[in-house]
XYZ file of N, CA and C in Angstrom:
525
model
N 0.718 -1.094 0.079
C -0.164 -0.003 -0.047
C 0.892 1.239 -0.083
N 0.664 2.149 -0.959
C 1.366 3.395 -1.039
C 1.259 4.264 0.236
N 2.273 4.987 0.575
C 2.045 5.965 1.721
C 1.016 6.906 1.394
N 0.365 7.472 2.528
C -0.772 8.509 2.217
C -0.194 9.580 1.503
N -1.029 10.247 0.662
C -0.643 11.280 -0.118
C 0.015 10.978 -1.411
N 0.565 9.616 -1.515
C 1.340 9.305 -2.737
C 0.418 9.210 -3.870
N -0.911 8.718 -3.734
C -1.880 8.682 -4.945
C -2.215 10.227 -5.427
N -2.162 11.058 -4.497
C -2.468 12.421 -4.943
C -1.325 13.036 -5.827
N -0.122 12.673 -5.467
C 1.109 13.098 -6.067
C 1.102 12.490 -7.561
N 0.735 11.224 -7.574
C 0.813 10.630 -8.890
C -0.268 11.056 -9.932
N -1.508 11.309 -9.098
C -2.597 11.839 -9.970
C -2.288 13.295 -10.505
N -1.577 14.114 -9.747
C -1.094 15.364 -10.159
C -0.193 15.573 -11.271
N 0.802 14.391 -11.206
C 1.993 14.364 -12.258
C 0.987 13.755 -13.598
N 0.244 12.939 -13.577
C -0.599 12.450 -14.635
C -1.437 13.548 -15.219
N -1.907 14.406 -14.453
C -2.629 15.482 -14.789
C -1.875 16.565 -15.524
N -0.742 16.818 -15.045
C 0.185 17.721 -15.810
C 0.676 17.210 -16.974
N 0.973 15.964 -17.214
C 1.469 15.333 -18.364
C 0.234 15.501 -19.492
N -0.977 15.123 -19.023
C -2.141 15.265 -19.959
C -2.410 16.748 -20.408
N -2.170 17.742 -19.609
C -2.340 18.989 -19.727
C -1.236 19.565 -20.890
N -0.095 19.015 -20.684
C 1.165 19.324 -21.712
C 0.877 18.652 -22.926
N 0.559 17.294 -22.915
C 0.476 16.627 -24.267
C -0.956 16.759 -24.937
N -1.904 17.107 -24.159
C -3.375 17.148 -24.696
C -3.402 18.004 -26.109
N -3.037 19.295 -26.016
C -3.029 20.181 -27.048
C -2.255 19.701 -28.132
N -0.969 19.196 -28.034
C -0.226 18.775 -29.039
C -0.863 17.627 -29.780
N -1.358 16.702 -29.047
C -2.194 15.575 -29.634
C -3.391 15.994 -30.545
N -4.019 17.006 -30.279
C -5.184 17.588 -30.882
C -4.426 18.269 -32.197
N -3.532 19.042 -31.902
C -2.909 19.635 -33.119
C -2.428 18.557 -34.086
N -1.640 17.570 -33.692
C -1.274 16.441 -34.499
C -2.398 15.803 -35.354
N -3.512 15.583 -34.611
C -4.602 14.960 -35.098
C -5.282 15.739 -36.434
N -5.475 17.079 -36.060
C -5.834 18.041 -37.102
C -4.987 18.106 -38.321
N -3.667 18.074 -38.118
C -2.698 18.254 -39.114
C -2.765 17.032 -39.996
N -2.996 15.907 -39.300
C -3.217 14.715 -40.046
C -4.448 14.633 -41.046
N -5.551 15.198 -40.424
C -6.664 15.159 -41.186
C -6.684 16.240 -42.299
N -6.100 17.197 -42.083
C -5.998 18.291 -43.184
C -4.976 17.674 -44.300
N -3.923 17.063 -43.958
C -3.066 16.381 -44.899
C -3.666 15.554 -45.651
N -4.422 14.712 -45.159
C -5.368 13.426 -45.905
C -6.294 14.144 -46.789
N -7.067 15.184 -46.329
C -7.965 16.035 -47.133
C -7.322 16.673 -48.319
N -6.148 17.138 -48.203
C -5.243 17.782 -49.205
C -4.921 16.886 -50.323
N -4.522 15.629 -49.797
C -4.133 14.494 -50.945
C -5.391 14.148 -51.607
N -6.514 13.952 -51.081
C -7.682 13.531 -51.625
C -8.140 14.647 -52.675
N -8.234 15.993 -52.255
C -8.539 17.024 -53.015
C -7.667 17.124 -54.364
N -6.370 16.826 -54.162
C -5.444 17.074 -55.546
C -5.912 15.934 -56.282
N -6.199 14.742 -55.852
C -6.607 13.728 -56.826
C -7.917 13.893 -57.418
N -8.893 14.502 -56.671
C -10.329 14.852 -57.284
C -10.122 15.962 -58.281
N -9.441 17.004 -57.968
C -9.259 18.090 -58.704
C -8.361 17.944 -60.149
N -7.621 16.819 -60.079
C -6.646 16.668 -61.311
C -7.496 16.518 -62.542
N -6.993 17.207 -63.572
C -7.633 17.141 -64.766
C -7.723 15.789 -65.334
N -8.862 15.243 -65.911
C -8.937 13.790 -66.523
C -7.911 13.834 -67.670
N -7.519 12.678 -68.042
C -6.548 12.477 -69.176
C -7.304 12.396 -70.417
N -6.652 12.669 -71.474
C -7.367 12.689 -72.749
C -7.208 11.133 -73.240
N -8.013 10.933 -74.113
C -8.135 9.497 -74.572
C -7.998 9.600 -76.289
N -7.654 8.556 -76.830
C -7.587 8.454 -78.405
C -8.793 7.436 -78.622
N -9.770 8.080 -79.570
C -10.696 7.116 -80.070
C -10.171 6.001 -81.004
N -11.046 5.145 -81.244
C -10.613 4.094 -82.389
C -10.348 4.678 -83.663
N -10.834 5.794 -84.114
C -10.779 6.459 -85.178
C -9.472 7.437 -85.230
N -8.765 7.522 -84.017
C -7.653 8.324 -84.016
C -7.896 9.706 -83.526
N -9.194 10.076 -83.124
C -9.528 11.502 -82.556
C -9.067 11.547 -81.182
N -8.508 12.749 -80.854
C -8.143 13.039 -79.389
C -9.388 13.476 -78.834
N -9.800 12.857 -77.573
C -10.791 13.346 -76.877
C -10.454 13.840 -75.489
N -10.653 15.254 -75.378
C -10.080 15.868 -74.116
C -11.323 16.156 -73.164
N -11.383 15.586 -72.058
C -12.732 15.742 -71.238
C -12.449 17.112 -70.522
N -13.493 17.790 -70.168
C -13.627 19.091 -69.386
C -13.173 18.753 -67.967
N -12.402 19.622 -67.385
C -11.970 19.491 -66.059
C -13.036 20.055 -65.174
N -12.859 19.756 -63.837
C -13.954 20.371 -62.979
C -14.038 21.879 -62.974
N -12.963 22.580 -63.292
C -12.900 24.017 -63.367
C -13.535 24.537 -64.669
N -13.951 23.643 -65.521
C -14.554 24.147 -66.707
C -13.690 24.370 -67.943
N -12.382 24.208 -67.792
C -11.396 24.154 -68.769
C -10.954 22.714 -69.219
N -10.228 22.835 -70.493
C -9.753 21.674 -71.073
C -8.161 21.609 -70.816
N -7.729 20.359 -70.368
C -6.296 20.241 -70.169
C -5.801 19.029 -70.863
N -4.581 18.944 -71.540
C -4.013 17.900 -71.940
C -2.537 17.764 -71.765
N -2.091 16.581 -71.496
C -0.667 16.395 -71.476
C -0.214 16.366 -72.718
N 1.253 16.846 -72.858
C 1.775 16.789 -74.191
C 3.284 17.135 -73.981
N 3.819 17.471 -75.049
C 5.318 17.721 -75.126
C 5.459 18.993 -75.990
N 6.661 19.810 -75.650
C 7.178 20.604 -76.566
C 8.600 20.413 -76.697
N 9.158 20.235 -77.880
C 10.607 20.048 -78.142
C 11.009 18.804 -77.189
N 9.999 17.739 -76.947
C 10.321 16.606 -76.171
C 10.233 16.832 -74.703
N 9.927 18.109 -74.323
C 9.895 18.304 -72.737
C 8.532 18.150 -72.380
N 8.041 17.352 -71.330
C 6.597 17.368 -70.885
C 5.954 18.574 -70.408
N 4.708 18.854 -70.676
C 4.083 19.963 -70.340
C 2.452 19.640 -70.148
N 1.833 20.549 -69.379
C 0.386 20.390 -69.316
C -0.175 21.607 -70.063
N -0.967 21.379 -71.023
C -1.425 22.367 -71.861
C -2.936 22.630 -71.355
N -3.004 23.998 -71.380
C -4.484 24.566 -71.011
C -5.087 24.961 -72.466
N -5.969 24.223 -73.001
C -6.488 24.429 -74.408
C -7.215 25.742 -74.533
N -6.627 26.689 -75.381
C -7.053 28.114 -75.426
C -7.451 28.344 -76.919
N -8.642 28.128 -77.324
C -9.013 28.346 -78.678
C -8.849 29.609 -79.204
N -8.789 30.619 -78.321
C -8.837 31.927 -78.578
C -7.261 32.461 -78.648
N -6.420 31.605 -78.314
C -5.039 32.206 -78.401
C -4.561 31.708 -79.857
N -3.662 32.890 -80.400
C -3.195 32.663 -81.626
C -1.986 31.508 -81.674
N -1.278 31.491 -80.665
C -0.034 30.540 -80.678
C -0.166 29.629 -79.514
N 0.708 28.728 -79.499
C 1.156 27.877 -78.377
C 1.980 28.795 -77.591
N 1.722 28.990 -76.166
C 2.590 29.930 -75.459
C 3.183 29.328 -74.258
N 4.396 29.460 -73.986
C 5.163 28.911 -72.825
C 5.839 30.107 -72.093
N 6.209 29.737 -70.960
C 6.879 30.699 -70.063
C 8.484 30.803 -70.370
N 9.164 31.811 -70.154
C 10.663 31.910 -70.649
C 11.354 30.833 -69.817
N 11.048 30.454 -68.568
C 11.655 29.236 -68.038
C 11.579 27.959 -68.668
N 10.424 27.768 -69.089
C 10.122 26.523 -69.836
C 10.833 26.577 -71.174
N 10.871 27.625 -71.777
C 11.609 27.649 -73.105
C 13.076 27.589 -73.128
N 13.636 28.090 -71.941
C 15.089 27.877 -71.576
C 15.386 26.423 -71.438
N 14.610 25.779 -70.524
C 14.698 24.356 -70.057
C 14.595 23.473 -71.304
N 13.695 23.857 -72.237
C 13.438 23.026 -73.558
C 14.428 23.317 -74.459
N 15.328 24.187 -74.325
C 16.404 24.409 -75.390
C 15.858 25.140 -76.630
N 14.775 26.078 -76.400
C 14.216 26.587 -77.626
C 15.148 27.811 -78.022
N 15.153 28.060 -79.199
C 15.837 29.171 -79.887
C 15.424 30.550 -79.414
N 16.264 31.614 -79.669
C 15.872 32.992 -79.237
C 14.643 33.358 -79.849
N 14.452 33.414 -80.958
C 13.116 33.783 -81.816
C 13.169 35.307 -81.898
N 12.071 35.675 -82.519
C 12.029 37.257 -82.807
C 11.167 37.882 -81.725
N 11.763 39.113 -81.208
C 10.956 39.855 -80.225
C 9.552 40.221 -80.561
N 8.737 40.255 -79.844
C 7.243 40.785 -80.076
C 6.602 41.176 -78.835
N 5.382 41.916 -79.105
C 4.639 42.425 -77.979
C 3.219 41.581 -78.025
N 3.015 40.867 -76.859
C 1.751 40.176 -77.065
C 0.614 41.074 -76.610
N -0.512 41.006 -77.050
C -1.724 41.658 -76.501
C -2.611 40.762 -75.890
N -2.739 40.836 -74.773
C -3.558 39.991 -73.847
C -4.569 40.562 -73.149
N -5.471 39.760 -72.616
C -6.701 40.390 -71.822
C -6.096 41.229 -70.711
N -4.911 40.773 -70.082
C -4.205 41.614 -69.004
C -3.489 42.760 -69.530
N -3.453 43.019 -70.718
C -2.553 44.012 -71.255
C -1.535 43.627 -72.206
N -0.578 44.480 -72.355
C 0.773 44.027 -73.369
C 1.726 43.307 -72.538
N 2.457 42.418 -73.210
C 3.385 41.744 -72.613
C 4.661 41.394 -73.584
N 5.764 41.920 -73.307
C 6.909 41.480 -74.088
C 7.312 40.160 -74.077
N 7.674 39.767 -75.331
C 8.066 38.219 -75.434
C 8.721 37.947 -76.748
N 8.625 36.671 -77.157
C 9.378 36.423 -78.556
C 8.635 35.281 -79.002
N 8.773 35.072 -80.424
C 8.105 34.006 -81.088
C 9.106 33.166 -81.541
N 9.098 31.847 -81.401
C 10.088 30.808 -81.995
C 9.273 30.041 -83.045
N 9.983 29.895 -84.152
C 9.379 29.069 -85.298
C 10.033 27.702 -85.303
N 9.320 26.728 -85.882
C 9.853 25.486 -86.189
C 9.916 24.535 -84.913
N 9.107 24.767 -83.955
C 8.984 24.009 -82.720
C 8.050 22.642 -82.938
N 8.386 21.592 -82.398
C 7.620 20.406 -82.342
C 6.771 20.437 -81.157
N 5.400 20.217 -81.456
C 4.466 20.223 -80.339
C 3.626 18.919 -80.383
N 3.515 18.129 -79.308
C 2.807 16.979 -79.280
C 1.702 16.941 -78.258
N 0.585 16.401 -78.622
C -0.548 16.258 -77.658
C -0.893 14.901 -77.926
N -0.759 13.957 -76.917
C -0.962 12.456 -77.054
C -0.188 12.098 -78.303
N -0.844 11.393 -79.271
C -0.181 10.838 -80.438
C -0.026 11.771 -81.490
N -0.719 12.955 -81.270
C -0.755 13.861 -82.387
C 0.386 14.870 -82.318
N 1.232 14.909 -83.363
C 2.380 15.724 -83.395
C 2.465 16.672 -84.562
N 2.863 18.016 -84.219
C 2.863 19.009 -85.379
C 4.262 19.564 -85.169
N 4.990 19.327 -86.260
C 6.309 19.939 -86.522
C 6.196 21.398 -87.127
N 7.072 22.181 -86.873
C 7.099 23.468 -87.461
C 6.154 24.515 -86.846
N 5.783 24.296 -85.627
C 4.824 25.245 -84.928
C 5.511 26.564 -84.374
N 4.649 27.571 -84.510
C 5.203 28.809 -83.931
C 4.707 28.868 -82.420
N 5.663 29.097 -81.594
C 5.376 29.146 -80.178
C 5.831 30.529 -79.681
N 5.008 31.199 -78.863
C 5.231 32.301 -78.191
C 5.991 32.113 -76.772
N 6.885 32.809 -76.390
C 7.579 32.683 -75.210
C 7.248 33.979 -74.442
N 6.800 33.908 -73.302
C 6.522 35.039 -72.317
C 5.435 34.835 -71.518
N 4.919 33.552 -71.517
C 3.703 33.325 -70.620
C 4.143 33.513 -69.166
N 3.098 34.308 -68.420
C 3.392 34.587 -66.918
C 2.362 33.827 -66.260
N 2.782 33.062 -65.302
C 1.838 32.232 -64.399
C 2.452 31.628 -63.209
N 1.889 30.910 -62.343
C 2.420 30.341 -61.221
C 3.245 29.039 -61.635
N 2.983 28.322 -62.641
C 3.605 27.068 -62.964
C 4.239 27.157 -64.413
N 5.630 27.030 -64.323
C 6.190 27.096 -65.669
C 6.005 25.957 -66.546
N 5.598 25.000 -66.050
C 5.274 23.629 -66.863
C 3.709 23.509 -67.251
N 2.987 24.551 -67.320
C 1.674 24.672 -67.853
C 1.799 25.634 -69.004
N 1.289 25.395 -70.202
C 1.457 26.200 -71.441
C 0.068 26.255 -72.058
N -0.052 27.388 -72.927
C -1.335 27.634 -73.540
C -1.352 26.731 -74.941
N -2.324 26.042 -75.204
C -2.268 25.217 -76.525
C -3.249 26.173 -77.458
N -2.526 26.850 -78.326
C -3.357 27.756 -79.310
C -3.432 27.481 -80.672
N -3.820 28.336 -81.540
C -4.178 28.092 -82.900
C -2.914 27.604 -83.605
N -1.771 27.959 -83.251
C -0.711 27.517 -83.971
C -0.561 25.877 -84.080
N -1.146 25.382 -83.133
C -1.292 23.897 -83.119
C -2.742 23.420 -83.484
N -3.752 24.046 -82.961
C -5.002 23.652 -83.015
C -5.660 23.921 -84.483
N -5.117 24.760 -85.279
C -5.590 25.025 -86.581
C -5.367 23.828 -87.529
N -4.638 22.856 -87.091
C -4.311 21.654 -87.916
C -5.287 20.674 -87.627
N -6.276 20.887 -86.919
C -7.426 19.839 -86.389
C -8.785 20.630 -86.501
N -9.760 19.680 -86.911
C -11.196 20.141 -86.602
C -11.508 19.919 -85.218
N -12.121 21.094 -84.672
C -12.406 20.951 -83.225
C -14.004 20.843 -83.017
N -14.396 19.844 -82.340
C -15.835 19.698 -82.011
C -15.959 19.564 -80.608
N -17.034 20.358 -80.156
C -17.370 20.175 -78.594
C -18.622 19.315 -78.516
N -18.568 18.297 -77.795
C -19.463 17.281 -77.740
C -19.827 17.100 -76.222
N -20.741 17.657 -75.698
C -21.055 17.583 -74.207
C -19.902 18.096 -73.412
N -19.328 17.233 -72.518
C -18.049 17.688 -71.724
C -16.716 17.324 -72.287
N -16.742 17.033 -73.654
C -15.590 16.610 -74.391
C -15.377 17.613 -75.600
N -14.051 17.708 -75.586
C -13.554 18.523 -76.947
C -12.770 17.556 -77.850
N -13.193 17.361 -78.988
C -12.641 16.255 -79.784
C -11.841 16.992 -80.917
N -10.577 16.558 -81.113
C -9.609 17.003 -82.113
C -9.488 15.976 -83.178
N -9.965 16.328 -84.409
C -9.955 15.457 -85.568
C -8.968 16.009 -86.610
N -7.901 15.241 -87.071
C -7.259 15.688 -88.248
C -8.009 16.188 -89.427
N -7.504 17.174 -89.834
C -8.031 17.762 -91.215
C -7.615 17.062 -92.366
C-alpha cells in the first residue's frame, strides 16, 4: 500500500502530463486530417486524361474548373496544356523555353486580356498532344503564371485539327 498522499502526487503528475500533451495531440490529429484531405482534393481536382478514339481522334474531357487540359510535349519536354482556342499561338514561359532549349526567336509584344506583354516568337518547334504531333509550330515565349510547366495550346497547333465540342468533351480530328 502506497504511503498516504502518494496517490495525490501521482494523479497530479498524470494531470500535468495530460495538460502538456493534450493540445499537441489535438494539433497532430488535425494536421493529419488536413493532410489527408489535401491529398484527396489533389486527386479529385486533377484534370482527367485525354483519350484516343478508335478512329484516332483526341478526346479531351472538361476538367472540374470548366477548362480543357491535355498532357503533351514541346521539343520533347513534358508540359500540361490549357487548351485556349482564342490564343493565336502555343505559348510557354521563359523558364520552360530555356529548359526545353528553344531558340531565341523574334521579339514581339503580345496583346492579352491583361494588357501588353513583351516576349518572342520561336518558329519550327515540335508540339505533341497525345499521339498527335505537329512540327514547325510557332510558339510564343513569355507566358506569365504560377507554374512554368503549364502552357497554352493555341491556334498554331489547333488549326491543324477540326475541333468539335460534344457535351463535356473536346474532340480534335485531323483535317
